mmCIF file of C-alpha atoms and ligand atoms in Angstrom:
data_model
loop_
_atom_site.group_PDB
_atom_site.id
_atom_site.type_symbol
_atom_site.label_atom_id
_atom_site.label_comp_id
_atom_site.label_asym_id
_atom_site.label_seq_id
_atom_site.Cartn_x
_atom_site.Cartn_y
_atom_site.Cartn_z
ATOM 1 C CA MET A 27 64.614 -10.923 -11.633
ATOM 2 C CA LEU A 28 65.232 -7.203 -11.793
ATOM 3 C CA LEU A 29 63.497 -6.676 -15.149
ATOM 4 C CA ASP A 30 60.350 -8.432 -13.895
ATOM 5 C CA LEU A 31 60.262 -6.051 -10.956
ATOM 6 C CA LEU A 32 60.826 -3.015 -13.198
ATOM 7 C CA LYS A 33 58.027 -4.114 -15.538
ATOM 8 C CA LYS A 34 55.659 -4.316 -12.570
ATOM 9 C CA ARG A 35 56.547 -0.887 -11.147
ATOM 10 C CA CYS A 36 54.285 2.084 -11.619
ATOM 11 C CA SER A 37 53.387 5.083 -9.514
ATOM 12 C CA VAL A 38 50.809 4.219 -6.855
ATOM 13 C CA ARG A 39 48.701 7.084 -5.481
ATOM 14 C CA LYS A 40 46.148 5.254 -3.326
ATOM 15 C CA PHE A 41 47.266 3.080 -0.448
ATOM 16 C CA LEU A 42 45.569 0.650 1.945
ATOM 17 C CA GLU A 43 45.342 1.537 5.629
ATOM 18 C CA LYS A 44 47.943 -1.059 6.551
ATOM 19 C CA ASP A 45 51.201 -0.379 8.346
ATOM 20 C CA ILE A 46 54.494 -1.409 6.810
ATOM 21 C CA PRO A 47 56.383 -3.702 9.236
ATOM 22 C CA LYS A 48 59.509 -2.210 10.823
ATOM 23 C CA GLU A 49 61.761 -4.909 9.323
ATOM 24 C CA THR A 50 60.479 -4.060 5.848
ATOM 25 C CA ILE A 51 61.138 -0.334 6.403
ATOM 26 C CA ASN A 52 64.675 -1.273 7.492
ATOM 27 C CA TYR A 53 65.113 -3.390 4.346
ATOM 28 C CA ILE A 54 64.037 -0.425 2.182
ATOM 29 C CA LEU A 55 66.431 1.921 4.018
ATOM 30 C CA GLU A 56 69.296 -0.541 3.694
ATOM 31 C CA ALA A 57 68.761 -0.640 -0.089
ATOM 32 C CA GLY A 58 69.209 3.146 -0.069
ATOM 33 C CA ARG A 59 72.256 3.094 2.188
ATOM 34 C CA LEU A 60 74.171 0.822 -0.189
ATOM 35 C CA SER A 61 73.993 3.271 -3.116
ATOM 36 C CA PRO A 62 76.913 4.664 -5.088
ATOM 37 C CA SER A 63 77.694 8.403 -5.061
ATOM 38 C CA GLY A 64 80.314 10.708 -6.583
ATOM 39 C CA GLY A 65 83.576 10.282 -4.653
ATOM 40 C CA ASN A 66 81.602 8.026 -2.252
ATOM 41 C CA GLU A 67 80.545 11.251 -0.485
ATOM 42 C CA GLN A 68 77.079 9.803 0.274
ATOM 43 C CA PRO A 69 75.723 13.360 0.411
ATOM 44 C CA TRP A 70 72.325 12.407 1.790
ATOM 45 C CA LYS A 71 70.129 11.903 4.836
ATOM 46 C CA PHE A 72 66.883 9.931 4.792
ATOM 47 C CA GLY A 73 63.925 11.138 6.858
ATOM 48 C CA VAL A 74 61.498 8.348 7.866
ATOM 49 C CA ILE A 75 57.994 9.731 8.378
ATOM 50 C CA THR A 76 55.291 7.414 9.718
ATOM 51 C CA ASP A 77 53.313 9.891 11.849
ATOM 52 C CA LYS A 78 49.913 10.323 10.148
ATOM 53 C CA GLY A 79 49.569 13.947 11.305
ATOM 54 C CA LEU A 80 52.936 14.817 9.831
ATOM 55 C CA ILE A 81 52.113 13.000 6.586
ATOM 56 C CA LYS A 82 48.996 15.186 6.328
ATOM 57 C CA GLU A 83 51.037 18.360 6.900
ATOM 58 C CA ILE A 84 53.502 17.283 4.232
ATOM 59 C CA SER A 85 50.717 16.617 1.744
ATOM 60 C CA LYS A 86 49.649 20.263 2.255
ATOM 61 C CA LEU A 87 53.188 21.489 1.555
ATOM 62 C CA ALA A 88 53.182 19.372 -1.587
ATOM 63 C CA TYR A 89 50.680 21.789 -3.084
ATOM 64 C CA ASN A 90 47.768 19.871 -1.553
ATOM 65 C CA GLN A 91 48.377 16.585 -3.297
ATOM 66 C CA LYS A 92 45.658 14.904 -1.230
ATOM 67 C CA TRP A 93 46.556 11.377 -2.281
ATOM 68 C CA ILE A 94 49.745 11.638 -0.187
ATOM 69 C CA GLU A 95 47.587 11.449 2.962
ATOM 70 C CA THR A 96 46.858 7.786 2.204
ATOM 71 C CA ALA A 97 50.557 6.838 2.388
ATOM 72 C CA ASN A 98 51.774 4.817 5.373
ATOM 73 C CA LEU A 99 55.376 5.895 5.044
ATOM 74 C CA LEU A 100 57.136 8.869 3.506
ATOM 75 C CA ILE A 101 60.866 8.880 3.037
ATOM 76 C CA VAL A 102 62.222 12.399 2.672
ATOM 77 C CA LEU A 103 65.430 12.223 0.683
ATOM 78 C CA CYS A 104 67.673 15.101 1.653
ATOM 79 C CA THR A 105 70.834 16.202 -0.036
ATOM 80 C CA THR A 106 73.493 17.392 2.328
ATOM 81 C CA ILE A 107 75.393 20.238 0.745
ATOM 82 C CA VAL A 108 78.873 19.108 -0.188
ATOM 83 C CA SER A 109 81.787 21.495 0.141
ATOM 84 C CA ASP A 110 82.405 23.991 -2.661
ATOM 85 C CA GLU A 111 85.754 22.376 -3.293
ATOM 86 C CA ARG A 112 85.327 18.625 -3.089
ATOM 87 C CA GLY A 113 82.420 17.337 -5.155
ATOM 88 C CA GLY A 114 80.831 20.782 -5.372
ATOM 89 C CA ARG A 115 81.606 23.848 -7.436
ATOM 90 C CA ASP A 116 84.985 22.584 -8.678
ATOM 91 C CA ILE A 117 83.374 19.521 -10.239
ATOM 92 C CA GLN A 118 80.839 21.659 -12.129
ATOM 93 C CA MET A 119 83.607 23.994 -13.335
ATOM 94 C CA ALA A 120 85.464 20.938 -14.658
ATOM 95 C CA ARG A 121 82.312 19.621 -16.345
ATOM 96 C CA PHE A 122 81.505 22.973 -18.001
ATOM 97 C CA PRO A 123 84.895 24.658 -18.633
ATOM 98 C CA LYS A 124 83.348 27.417 -20.798
ATOM 99 C CA LEU A 125 81.190 28.518 -17.839
ATOM 100 C CA LYS A 126 84.015 28.329 -15.320
ATOM 101 C CA ASN A 127 84.085 32.035 -14.455
ATOM 102 C CA LYS A 128 80.310 32.374 -14.190
ATOM 103 C CA ILE A 129 80.120 29.344 -11.884
ATOM 104 C CA LYS A 130 82.974 30.728 -9.770
ATOM 105 C CA GLU A 131 81.248 34.083 -9.275
ATOM 106 C CA MET A 132 77.798 32.721 -8.417
ATOM 107 C CA ASP A 133 76.345 33.646 -5.011
ATOM 108 C CA LYS A 134 76.968 30.809 -2.527
ATOM 109 C CA GLU A 135 73.361 30.337 -1.355
ATOM 110 C CA LEU A 136 71.943 30.414 -4.865
ATOM 111 C CA TYR A 137 74.635 28.063 -6.086
ATOM 112 C CA SER A 138 73.976 25.576 -3.258
ATOM 113 C CA LYS A 139 70.233 25.544 -3.889
ATOM 114 C CA LEU A 140 70.558 25.109 -7.634
ATOM 115 C CA ASN A 141 73.404 22.637 -7.436
ATOM 116 C CA GLN A 142 72.149 20.590 -4.538
ATOM 117 C CA GLU A 143 73.357 17.415 -6.243
ATOM 118 C CA GLU A 144 69.779 16.192 -6.087
ATOM 119 C CA HIS A 145 70.554 13.741 -8.869
ATOM 120 C CA GLN A 146 72.515 11.834 -6.232
ATOM 121 C CA THR A 147 69.471 11.117 -4.059
ATOM 122 C CA LYS A 148 67.665 9.672 -7.093
ATOM 123 C CA ILE A 149 69.959 6.635 -6.779
ATOM 124 C CA PRO A 150 69.103 5.563 -3.185
ATOM 125 C CA GLY A 151 65.488 6.488 -3.947
ATOM 126 C CA THR A 152 65.433 4.138 -6.929
ATOM 127 C CA HIS A 153 66.888 1.318 -4.834
ATOM 128 C CA MET A 154 64.268 1.965 -2.143
ATOM 129 C CA VAL A 155 61.377 1.877 -4.622
ATOM 130 C CA LEU A 156 62.515 -1.521 -5.937
ATOM 131 C CA ALA A 157 63.240 -2.939 -2.474
ATOM 132 C CA ALA A 158 59.718 -1.918 -1.421
ATOM 133 C CA LEU A 159 58.164 -3.481 -4.509
ATOM 134 C CA GLU A 160 59.879 -6.790 -3.685
ATOM 135 C CA HIS A 161 57.677 -6.732 -0.566
ATOM 136 C CA GLY A 162 54.498 -5.834 -2.456
ATOM 137 C CA ILE A 163 54.741 -2.151 -1.475
ATOM 138 C CA GLY A 164 53.967 0.517 -4.064
ATOM 139 C CA SER A 165 55.368 4.026 -4.158
ATOM 140 C CA THR A 166 55.401 7.381 -5.902
ATOM 141 C CA TRP A 167 58.138 9.966 -6.165
ATOM 142 C CA ILE A 168 57.246 13.536 -5.174
ATOM 143 C CA SER A 169 59.280 16.584 -6.056
ATOM 144 C CA TYR A 170 56.422 19.092 -6.335
ATOM 145 C CA PHE A 171 56.583 20.588 -2.835
ATOM 146 C CA LYS A 172 57.762 23.710 -0.991
ATOM 147 C CA VAL A 173 61.318 22.849 -0.047
ATOM 148 C CA ASP A 174 61.989 25.579 2.532
ATOM 149 C CA GLU A 175 58.658 25.021 4.279
ATOM 150 C CA LEU A 176 59.304 21.298 4.549
ATOM 151 C CA SER A 177 62.746 21.976 6.055
ATOM 152 C CA LYS A 178 61.067 24.197 8.619
ATOM 153 C CA LEU A 179 58.356 21.663 9.446
ATOM 154 C CA LEU A 180 60.941 18.917 10.032
ATOM 155 C CA ASN A 181 63.413 21.222 11.871
ATOM 156 C CA LEU A 182 66.145 20.321 9.420
ATOM 157 C CA PRO A 183 69.613 21.803 9.781
ATOM 158 C CA LYS A 184 70.541 24.400 7.153
ATOM 159 C CA ASN A 185 72.773 22.071 5.171
ATOM 160 C CA TYR A 186 70.019 19.487 4.575
ATOM 161 C CA ILE A 187 67.966 20.206 1.456
ATOM 162 C CA PRO A 188 64.925 17.951 0.886
ATOM 163 C CA SER A 189 65.308 16.962 -2.753
ATOM 164 C CA GLU A 190 62.493 14.439 -3.112
ATOM 165 C CA ILE A 191 59.921 12.602 -1.029
ATOM 166 C CA ILE A 192 58.851 9.046 -1.780
ATOM 167 C CA ALA A 193 55.403 7.930 -0.622
ATOM 168 C CA PHE A 194 55.070 4.207 0.180
ATOM 169 C CA GLY A 195 52.199 1.890 1.028
ATOM 170 C CA TYR A 196 50.307 -1.227 -0.001
ATOM 171 C CA PRO A 197 48.447 -0.460 -3.253
ATOM 172 C CA ALA A 198 44.703 -0.042 -2.847
ATOM 173 C CA LYS A 199 44.071 -1.279 -6.379
ATOM 174 C CA GLU A 200 45.768 -3.273 -9.097
ATOM 175 C CA MET A 201 48.981 -1.694 -10.342
ATOM 176 C CA LYS A 202 48.826 -0.817 -14.039
ATOM 177 C CA PRO A 203 52.197 0.199 -15.508
ATOM 178 C CA VAL A 204 52.061 3.058 -18.007
ATOM 179 C CA LYS A 205 53.486 2.835 -21.520
ATOM 180 C CA LYS A 206 57.191 3.590 -21.919
ATOM 181 C CA LYS A 207 59.023 4.693 -25.067
ATOM 182 C CA SER A 208 60.358 1.896 -27.268
ATOM 183 C CA ILE A 209 64.047 1.095 -27.075
ATOM 184 C CA ASP A 210 64.564 2.534 -30.602
ATOM 185 C CA GLU A 211 63.237 5.901 -29.479
ATOM 186 C CA ILE A 212 65.737 6.308 -26.676
ATOM 187 C CA LEU A 213 69.003 4.915 -28.055
ATOM 188 C CA PHE A 214 71.796 6.198 -30.182
ATOM 189 C CA TYR A 215 74.807 4.169 -31.209
ATOM 190 C CA ASN A 216 78.356 5.436 -31.365
ATOM 191 C CA LYS A 217 78.501 8.678 -33.406
ATOM 192 C CA LYS A 218 75.073 8.768 -34.928
ATOM 193 C CA LEU A 219 74.770 11.850 -37.100
ATOM 194 C CA PHE A 220 72.167 14.153 -35.660
ATOM 195 C CA LYS A 221 70.544 16.682 -37.965
ATOM 196 C CA GLN A 222 71.133 20.128 -36.428
HETATM 197 C C1 LIG B 330 61.638 12.949 -9.695
HETATM 198 C C2 LIG B 330 60.176 12.680 -9.802
HETATM 199 C C3 LIG B 330 59.267 13.553 -9.232
HETATM 200 C C4 LIG B 330 57.889 13.290 -9.262
HETATM 201 N N1 LIG B 330 57.023 14.133 -8.606
HETATM 202 C C5 LIG B 330 55.701 13.802 -8.567
HETATM 203 C C6 LIG B 330 54.791 14.581 -7.783
HETATM 204 O O1 LIG B 330 55.143 15.574 -7.141
HETATM 205 N N2 LIG B 330 53.489 14.175 -7.764
HETATM 206 C C7 LIG B 330 53.030 13.074 -8.434
HETATM 207 O O2 LIG B 330 51.833 12.777 -8.355
HETATM 208 N N3 LIG B 330 53.878 12.322 -9.172
HETATM 209 C C8 LIG B 330 55.197 12.643 -9.246
HETATM 210 N N4 LIG B 330 56.070 11.846 -9.950
HETATM 211 C C9 LIG B 330 55.579 10.615 -10.611
HETATM 212 C C10 LIG B 330 55.544 10.740 -12.125
HETATM 213 O O3 LIG B 330 54.415 11.482 -12.503
HETATM 214 C C11 LIG B 330 55.518 9.314 -12.735
HETATM 215 O O4 LIG B 330 56.697 8.629 -12.380
HETATM 216 C C12 LIG B 330 55.399 9.359 -14.248
HETATM 217 O O5 LIG B 330 54.151 9.857 -14.661
HETATM 218 C C13 LIG B 330 55.595 7.985 -14.875
HETATM 219 O O6 LIG B 330 54.673 7.073 -14.359
HETATM 220 P P1 LIG B 330 55.165 5.734 -13.646
HETATM 221 O O7 LIG B 330 55.899 6.118 -12.392
HETATM 222 O O8 LIG B 330 53.894 4.987 -13.340
HETATM 223 O O9 LIG B 330 56.080 4.987 -14.588
HETATM 224 C C14 LIG B 330 57.426 12.121 -9.940
HETATM 225 C C15 LIG B 330 58.352 11.251 -10.530
HETATM 226 C C16 LIG B 330 59.700 11.506 -10.462
HETATM 227 C C17 LIG B 330 60.656 10.506 -11.058
#
C-alpha cells in the first residue's frame, strides 16, 4: 500500500557497495516517465549516472557532500526550458496578473534560470523514489550543487537545466524515518480565518 511505503521512506545517505540491477533501474525510470506535467509538456530529461568516477566528481560539485560517493546510481533530473509562450512566461503572467509587466520585461536568461519549472521534475523524482523503495532501494534528493558546473561536466545542451539529483542505493543501515508535522499543523479547511 502506498501509505506503508511513504511511512517507511526517509533520506538514506550511506549505501552498500552493491549494484542496482538494470531491470530495477528501468523500473525506476519508467515510474518517472509516467508522470503528469503542465500541458503534458514533459519538460524533462533524466540522466542515469552509474560510473563511480563521475559520481565522485558530482559529489564534489555538490559542495563536497562526501556521502554521495557511496551511491550506486544518481539520476540527474533536468528541466528542459519550455518556450516563453506555451507553458513558460505567459503562464506566470496569468498566475500573477499584478506582476505581468515586470515578468514581461525580465531578461530572457535570468527568467529561464529562475523559472526553470523545476517543480515539474519533483513529480517524476517522487515517483522514482517510491518505485526504488518498492525494491528495497533507499534514496536522497540533492539540490545543493553547482548547476552550471554540473551541466559542463555532463556536456549538457544549453536548454537542459539540472534541477535536482537523486542518489540511490541499498541502505547500509536501518532506515529510520524522521518525525513529520501532525495533520492538524498542515491543514486548513475552506475559508479559515487567518489572523493577519
Ligand atoms: C528538493 C530537495 C533537496 C534536497 N537537497 C539535499 C541535499 O542537497 N543534501 C542532503 O543531504 N539532503 C537534501 N535533501 C534531503 C532533506 O534534507 C530531507 O528530505 C529532509 O531533511 C527530510 O528528511 P526525510 O527525507 O528523511 O523525510 C533534499 C530534499 C529535497 C526534497
